Short mmCIF file of C-alpha atoms in Angstrom, two decimals:
data_model
loop_
_atom_site.label_atom_id
_atom_site.label_comp_id
_atom_site.label_asym_id
_atom_site.label_seq_id
_atom_site.Cartn_x
_atom_site.Cartn_y
_atom_site.Cartn_z
CA UNK A 103 -16.11 -22.45 -0.72
CA UNK A 104 -19.54 -23.96 -1.11
CA UNK A 105 -21.71 -22.00 1.97
CA UNK A 106 -20.20 -18.95 0.49
CA UNK A 107 -21.27 -19.72 -3.00
CA UNK A 108 -24.66 -20.18 -1.49
CA UNK A 109 -24.83 -17.49 0.47
CA UNK A 110 -24.18 -15.02 -2.51
CA UNK A 111 -26.66 -17.11 -4.55
CA UNK A 112 -29.40 -15.98 -1.84
CA UNK A 113 -28.96 -12.30 -1.56
CA UNK A 114 -28.62 -12.36 -5.49
CA UNK A 115 -32.35 -14.40 -5.30
CA UNK A 116 -32.99 -11.71 -3.16
CA UNK A 117 -31.72 -8.93 -5.22
CA UNK A 118 -34.17 -10.43 -7.76
CA UNK A 119 -37.06 -11.03 -6.22
CA UNK A 120 -37.26 -7.15 -4.58
CA UNK A 121 -36.44 -6.07 -8.13
CA UNK A 122 -39.60 -7.67 -9.83
CA UNK A 123 -41.87 -6.76 -6.58
CA UNK A 124 -40.45 -3.06 -7.21
CA UNK A 125 -41.84 -3.98 -10.95
CA UNK A 126 -45.03 -5.17 -9.79
CA UNK A 127 -45.80 -1.62 -7.50
CA UNK A 128 -45.04 0.32 -10.70
CA UNK A 129 -47.41 -1.57 -13.27
CA UNK A 130 -50.52 -1.04 -10.40
CA UNK A 131 -50.29 2.18 -9.82
CA UNK A 132 -50.15 2.65 -13.43
CA UNK A 133 -53.12 0.80 -13.51
CA UNK A 134 -54.75 2.60 -10.62
CA UNK A 135 -54.12 6.20 -12.03
CA UNK A 136 -55.48 5.39 -15.71
CA UNK A 137 -58.45 4.05 -13.68
CA UNK A 138 -59.25 7.25 -12.28
CA UNK A 139 -58.74 8.47 -15.87
CA UNK A 140 -62.14 6.34 -16.51
CA UNK A 141 -64.21 5.88 -19.45
CA UNK A 142 -64.40 8.90 -21.89
CA UNK A 143 -67.56 11.31 -20.51
CA UNK A 144 -69.00 14.09 -22.30
CA UNK A 145 -67.73 16.65 -19.49
CA UNK A 146 -65.41 19.75 -19.27
CA UNK A 147 -62.66 19.22 -21.20
CA UNK A 148 -62.61 15.98 -20.67
CA UNK A 149 -59.39 14.87 -23.06
CA UNK A 150 -57.38 17.71 -21.30
CA UNK A 151 -58.34 15.91 -17.99
CA UNK A 152 -57.34 12.77 -19.57
CA UNK A 153 -53.78 13.96 -21.14
CA UNK A 154 -53.15 15.03 -17.54
CA UNK A 155 -54.03 12.17 -15.43
CA UNK A 156 -52.11 10.51 -17.99
CA UNK A 157 -49.02 12.21 -17.78
CA UNK A 158 -49.10 12.01 -14.48
CA UNK A 159 -48.91 8.11 -13.80
CA UNK A 160 -45.96 7.99 -16.57
CA UNK A 161 -44.23 10.92 -14.16
CA UNK A 162 -45.07 7.71 -11.13
CA UNK A 163 -44.12 5.13 -12.93
CA UNK A 164 -40.97 7.03 -13.81
CA UNK A 165 -40.07 7.53 -10.15
CA UNK A 166 -41.08 4.22 -9.12
CA UNK A 167 -38.91 2.35 -11.61
CA UNK A 168 -36.12 4.76 -10.37
CA UNK A 169 -36.31 3.92 -7.01
CA UNK A 170 -36.27 0.26 -7.93
CA UNK A 171 -33.30 0.74 -9.92
CA UNK A 172 -31.85 2.69 -6.81
CA UNK A 173 -32.80 -0.48 -4.92
CA UNK A 174 -31.43 -2.79 -6.94
CA UNK A 175 -27.98 -1.21 -7.44
CA UNK A 176 -27.60 -0.93 -3.68
CA UNK A 177 -28.61 -4.55 -3.11
CA UNK A 178 -26.16 -5.02 -5.80
CA UNK A 179 -23.17 -4.00 -4.22
CA UNK A 180 -24.25 -4.96 -0.86
CA UNK A 181 -24.09 -8.72 -2.85
CA UNK A 182 -21.05 -7.81 -3.97
CA UNK A 183 -19.64 -6.38 -0.79
CA UNK A 184 -20.46 -9.69 1.06
CA UNK A 185 -18.51 -11.71 -1.69
CA UNK A 186 -15.88 -9.77 -1.12
CA UNK A 187 -16.03 -10.74 2.99
CA UNK A 188 -16.13 -13.99 2.12
CA UNK A 189 -13.67 -14.10 -0.27
CA UNK A 190 -11.50 -12.34 1.88
CA UNK A 191 -11.87 -15.11 4.39
CA UNK A 192 -11.61 -17.99 2.16
CA UNK A 193 -8.37 -15.98 1.06
CA UNK A 194 -7.20 -16.38 4.54
CA UNK A 195 -8.35 -19.58 5.16
CA UNK A 196 -6.06 -20.45 1.86
CA UNK A 197 -3.05 -19.02 3.03
CA UNK A 198 -3.16 -20.85 6.69
CA UNK A 199 -3.26 -23.86 4.48
CA UNK A 200 -0.12 -23.01 2.67
CA UNK A 201 1.77 -21.75 5.73
CA UNK A 202 1.75 -25.63 6.94
CA UNK A 203 1.99 -26.94 3.19
CA UNK A 204 5.11 -29.39 3.56
CA UNK A 205 5.32 -29.29 7.06
CA UNK A 206 6.99 -32.83 8.94
CA UNK A 207 3.89 -34.13 10.19
CA UNK A 208 2.74 -37.45 12.39
CA UNK A 209 5.10 -40.46 11.39
CA UNK A 210 3.84 -42.28 8.27
CA UNK A 211 1.31 -38.85 7.67
CA UNK A 212 4.34 -37.12 5.72
CA UNK A 213 4.06 -33.29 4.80
CA UNK A 214 0.56 -33.78 6.89
CA UNK A 215 1.14 -32.13 10.22
CA UNK A 216 -0.22 -33.19 12.95
CA UNK A 217 -2.83 -31.18 15.36
CA UNK A 218 -0.70 -30.55 17.60
CA UNK A 219 1.63 -29.02 15.50
CA UNK A 220 -1.21 -26.89 13.83
CA UNK A 221 -2.11 -25.68 17.29
CA UNK A 222 1.33 -24.44 18.25
CA UNK A 223 1.48 -23.12 14.93
CA UNK A 224 -1.49 -21.19 15.23
CA UNK A 225 -1.01 -19.63 18.97
CA UNK A 226 2.51 -18.28 17.57
CA UNK A 227 1.30 -17.11 14.76
CA UNK A 228 -1.69 -15.15 17.58
CA UNK A 229 0.90 -13.96 19.45
CA UNK A 230 2.81 -12.39 16.64
CA UNK A 231 -0.29 -10.68 15.28
CA UNK A 232 -1.32 -9.41 19.30
CA UNK A 233 2.79 -8.60 19.84
CA UNK A 234 2.31 -6.37 16.50
CA UNK A 235 -0.73 -4.52 17.66
CA UNK A 236 0.37 -3.82 20.80
CA UNK A 237 3.72 -2.07 19.65
CA UNK A 238 1.75 -0.17 17.96
CA UNK A 239 -0.82 1.06 20.25
CA UNK A 240 1.92 0.76 23.33
CA UNK A 241 5.18 1.45 22.22
CA UNK A 242 8.25 0.17 22.68
CA UNK A 243 7.74 -0.76 26.65
CA UNK A 244 4.49 -3.00 26.41
CA UNK A 245 5.17 -6.21 29.02
CA UNK A 246 4.66 -9.12 28.04
CA UNK A 247 2.03 -9.88 29.74
CA UNK A 248 -0.42 -7.21 27.54
CA UNK A 249 0.79 -8.92 25.07
CA UNK A 250 0.17 -12.16 26.10
CA UNK A 251 -3.76 -10.98 27.47
CA UNK A 252 -4.10 -9.58 23.66
CA UNK A 253 -3.40 -13.13 22.04
CA UNK A 254 -5.68 -14.73 24.47
CA UNK A 255 -3.11 -16.88 26.35
CA UNK A 256 -1.41 -16.85 29.17
CA UNK A 257 2.41 -15.91 30.18
CA UNK A 258 3.63 -18.86 30.83
CA UNK A 259 1.50 -20.32 27.34
CA UNK A 260 3.45 -16.82 25.85
CA UNK A 261 7.00 -17.83 27.24
CA UNK A 262 6.62 -21.70 26.12
CA UNK A 263 7.05 -20.73 22.53
CA UNK A 264 9.62 -17.55 23.55
CA UNK A 265 12.04 -17.77 25.85
CA UNK A 266 12.06 -13.72 26.45
CA UNK A 267 10.78 -10.51 25.28
CA UNK A 268 13.63 -9.44 23.00
CA UNK A 269 13.43 -13.39 21.12
CA UNK A 270 9.44 -12.27 20.81
CA UNK A 271 10.34 -8.85 19.43
CA UNK A 272 12.86 -9.93 16.73
CA UNK A 273 10.73 -12.97 15.54
CA UNK A 274 8.57 -10.23 15.11
CA UNK A 275 11.11 -8.09 12.77
CA UNK A 276 11.49 -11.37 10.90
CA UNK A 277 8.08 -12.01 10.55
CA UNK A 278 7.21 -8.87 8.89
CA UNK A 279 10.55 -8.65 6.64
CA UNK A 280 9.74 -12.23 5.29
CA UNK A 281 6.12 -11.00 4.96
CA UNK A 282 7.46 -8.32 2.74
CA UNK A 283 9.66 -10.56 1.12
CA UNK A 284 6.85 -12.66 0.26
CA UNK A 285 5.08 -9.81 -1.24
CA UNK A 286 7.44 -8.21 -3.75
CA UNK A 287 8.01 -12.21 -5.28
CA UNK A 288 4.29 -12.22 -5.35
CA UNK A 289 4.63 -8.96 -7.41
CA UNK A 290 6.95 -9.91 -9.93
CA UNK A 291 5.86 -9.27 -12.98
CA UNK A 292 7.37 -12.87 -15.05
CA UNK A 293 6.56 -11.66 -18.35
CA UNK A 294 9.51 -8.55 -17.84
CA UNK A 295 11.91 -10.38 -20.12
CA UNK A 296 14.66 -7.76 -19.11
CA UNK A 297 17.03 -6.87 -15.79
CA UNK A 298 15.32 -5.13 -12.72
CA UNK A 299 12.10 -6.64 -12.59
CA UNK A 300 12.95 -7.61 -9.15
CA UNK A 301 13.35 -3.78 -8.13
CA UNK A 302 10.36 -2.98 -10.04
CA UNK A 303 8.33 -5.22 -8.22
CA UNK A 304 10.22 -3.70 -4.69
CA UNK A 305 9.24 -0.60 -5.71
CA UNK A 306 5.24 -1.28 -6.77
CA UNK A 307 4.94 -3.06 -3.27
CA UNK A 308 6.12 -0.35 -1.35
CA UNK A 309 3.78 1.66 -3.17
CA UNK A 310 0.86 -0.86 -2.49
CA UNK A 311 2.11 -0.59 1.10
CA UNK A 312 1.39 2.98 1.07
CA UNK A 313 -2.61 2.85 -0.74
CA UNK A 314 -3.51 -0.59 0.67
CA UNK A 315 -2.58 -0.37 4.44
CA UNK A 316 -5.05 -3.73 5.23
CA UNK A 317 -4.69 -4.70 9.00
CA UNK A 318 -1.11 -2.05 10.20
CA UNK A 319 1.10 0.55 8.67
CA UNK A 320 4.75 -1.19 8.76
CA UNK A 321 6.41 2.29 8.79
CA UNK A 322 4.50 2.12 12.40
CA UNK A 323 6.28 -1.01 13.61
CA UNK A 324 9.12 -0.34 12.11
CA UNK A 325 8.96 3.36 13.85
CA UNK A 326 8.92 1.17 16.99
CA UNK A 327 10.93 -1.36 17.12
CA UNK A 328 14.30 0.58 15.41
CA UNK A 329 15.49 1.61 18.90
CA UNK A 330 15.98 -2.17 19.38
CA UNK A 331 20.18 -2.69 18.66
CA UNK A 332 18.99 -6.15 17.16
CA UNK A 333 16.36 -5.19 15.22
CA UNK A 334 18.66 -2.18 13.30
CA UNK A 335 21.42 -5.30 12.84
CA UNK A 336 18.66 -6.68 11.62
CA UNK A 337 17.26 -3.94 9.22
CA UNK A 338 21.04 -3.56 8.14
CA UNK A 339 21.73 -7.13 6.49
CA UNK A 340 18.50 -6.86 4.50
CA UNK A 341 18.66 -3.84 2.82
CA UNK A 342 22.11 -5.01 2.47
CA UNK A 343 20.49 -8.60 0.74
CA UNK A 344 17.94 -6.73 -0.95
CA UNK A 345 20.57 -4.34 -2.95
CA UNK A 346 22.50 -7.39 -3.68
CA UNK A 347 19.84 -8.93 -5.32
CA UNK A 348 18.99 -6.01 -7.61
CA UNK A 349 22.51 -6.04 -8.69
CA UNK A 350 22.62 -9.43 -9.12
CA UNK A 351 19.17 -9.11 -11.43
CA UNK A 352 21.67 -6.52 -13.49
CA UNK A 353 20.63 -2.71 -12.76
CA UNK A 354 24.54 -0.88 -11.83
CA UNK A 355 25.40 -0.48 -8.05
CA UNK A 356 24.34 3.45 -8.23
CA UNK A 357 21.03 2.91 -9.85
CA UNK A 358 19.84 0.26 -7.38
CA UNK A 359 21.03 2.93 -4.43
CA UNK A 360 19.07 5.54 -5.79
CA UNK A 361 16.43 3.93 -6.97
CA UNK A 362 16.00 2.68 -3.24
CA UNK A 363 16.61 5.24 -1.12
CA UNK A 364 14.24 7.22 -3.47
CA UNK A 365 11.27 4.62 -3.16
CA UNK A 366 11.43 4.52 0.40
CA UNK A 367 12.43 7.80 1.28
CA UNK A 368 9.04 9.18 -0.80
CA UNK A 369 6.94 6.32 0.82
CA UNK A 370 8.37 7.57 4.60
CA UNK A 371 7.55 11.18 4.04
CA UNK A 372 4.35 10.34 2.53
CA UNK A 373 2.60 8.22 5.73
CA UNK A 374 3.27 11.17 7.23
CA UNK A 375 1.50 13.57 4.97
CA UNK A 376 -2.32 12.56 5.17
CA UNK A 377 -3.20 15.33 2.69
CA UNK A 378 -0.90 13.95 -0.13
CA UNK A 379 -2.98 13.63 -3.29
CA UNK A 380 -3.02 9.98 -5.04
CA UNK A 381 -2.11 12.02 -8.17
CA UNK A 382 1.19 12.64 -7.08
CA UNK A 383 1.99 9.41 -5.23
CA UNK A 384 1.56 7.41 -9.16
CA UNK A 385 3.35 10.18 -10.54
CA UNK A 386 6.50 9.77 -7.95
CA UNK A 387 5.80 5.82 -8.17
CA UNK A 388 5.89 6.39 -12.34
CA UNK A 389 9.24 8.59 -11.81
CA UNK A 390 10.88 6.18 -10.21
CA UNK A 391 9.99 3.17 -11.62
CA UNK A 392 11.34 4.98 -14.66
CA UNK A 393 15.05 4.49 -12.62
CA UNK A 394 15.28 0.60 -13.58
CA UNK A 395 14.51 1.16 -17.83
CA UNK A 396 17.67 1.34 -17.57
CA UNK A 397 20.92 -0.70 -16.38
CA UNK A 398 23.98 1.25 -16.25
CA UNK A 399 24.75 4.29 -14.27
CA UNK A 400 22.49 7.45 -13.85
CA UNK A 401 25.83 10.05 -13.94
CA UNK A 402 28.80 9.51 -15.90
CA UNK A 403 31.43 9.47 -12.68
CA UNK A 404 34.56 9.76 -14.90
CA UNK A 405 32.81 13.32 -16.38
CA UNK A 406 31.90 14.48 -13.41
CA UNK A 407 34.91 14.11 -11.47
CA UNK A 408 36.74 15.43 -14.26
CA UNK A 409 34.24 18.88 -13.80
CA UNK A 410 35.48 19.40 -10.65
CA UNK A 411 38.64 19.26 -11.77
CA UNK A 412 38.17 22.26 -14.15
CA UNK A 413 36.00 23.93 -11.28
CA UNK A 414 39.21 23.86 -9.05
CA UNK A 415 41.81 24.69 -11.79
CA UNK A 416 39.54 27.88 -12.81
CA UNK A 417 39.05 28.95 -8.62
CA UNK A 418 42.64 28.87 -8.70
CA UNK A 419 43.56 30.99 -11.68
CA UNK A 420 40.58 33.46 -10.40
CA UNK A 421 42.61 33.64 -7.40
CA UNK A 422 45.60 34.21 -8.96
CA UNK A 423 44.39 36.85 -11.41
CA UNK A 424 43.04 38.40 -7.87
CA UNK A 425 45.83 38.35 -5.84
CA UNK A 426 47.76 39.70 -9.18
CA UNK A 427 45.63 42.77 -9.39
CA UNK A 428 45.51 43.55 -5.67
CA UNK A 429 49.99 43.77 -5.81
CA UNK A 430 49.40 46.64 -9.24
CA UNK A 431 46.83 48.30 -7.07
CA UNK A 432 49.47 48.35 -3.78
CA UNK A 433 52.13 49.11 -6.06
CA UNK A 434 49.72 52.17 -7.17
CA UNK A 435 48.70 53.56 -3.90
CA UNK A 436 52.28 53.38 -2.89
CA UNK A 437 53.90 55.34 -5.89
CA UNK A 438 51.15 58.07 -5.21
CA UNK A 439 52.29 58.61 -1.77
CA UNK A 440 55.74 59.45 -2.89
CA UNK A 441 54.91 61.10 -5.84
CA UNK A 442 52.86 63.50 -2.79
CA UNK A 443 55.29 63.63 0.08
CA UNK A 444 57.90 65.01 -2.86
CA UNK A 445 55.92 67.78 -3.89
#
């Protein structure tokens, strides 16, 4: 972090020097134009000439000042972007350290992993990341050799960590599921002292991934892996686990089901529609989050069933009435026919 701080400080100092240089240029230009006006002489319209030169100097000074401000703004944005990149790099290193935290280490050094363990975990992480990229770009038919090449290791080195291709792909899915669960846990608002905070964090995370996809689109990965029965079983188990957790957080099961599927369905459709507006996404997010404000069922199912029974009874009565009407019409037609025949 010290190196990154020094780099950021260097950029700020460079920005300040550049701004100071531009201000000196403004002053020099202003002085040059004013010198051109010279002392007051008996000349044709001297006051008008001096006024004109003064106005020109003011205009040049204004333009140079605007250029200096624009340059300062660009330098400041570049410094901020560089700082953001350095911050992300530091954050990634911190996550790597946290990933190895409290792992078994060498004898006599509890909680601190040995070099061999760190290297093995780093290689395994590289293989999983390479597998994700390869699956998204090449599809489910990507070979083990292609993944190993993308990870920068040999095929035998990859097989040292994963016994076969299925084990590797299942590990990719398990890692993605665990990563999403960690994101949801990070999104929980502990200040919310009411039921449903876990489901709200789940919904926020889905929409955050839709708006700020860092490295890859999770929907693409799942669409590639979905045909594998092992992956399907994983997803079914994960969905059931989420549902149980949401219900345990105090929400009605029907409300949980509707909110879960509404969030997932909207995000899936939005990923297929590149033209969808941010306003539409924000509104959908607010509407779905509002489903978690109450804890009970969305509707009174007993009333709905009674209404359905009433409709069925009404339909039966209508059918009976229509049948009776048809019988009367038939009797009337028969009577008319007998009168005609007697005549």
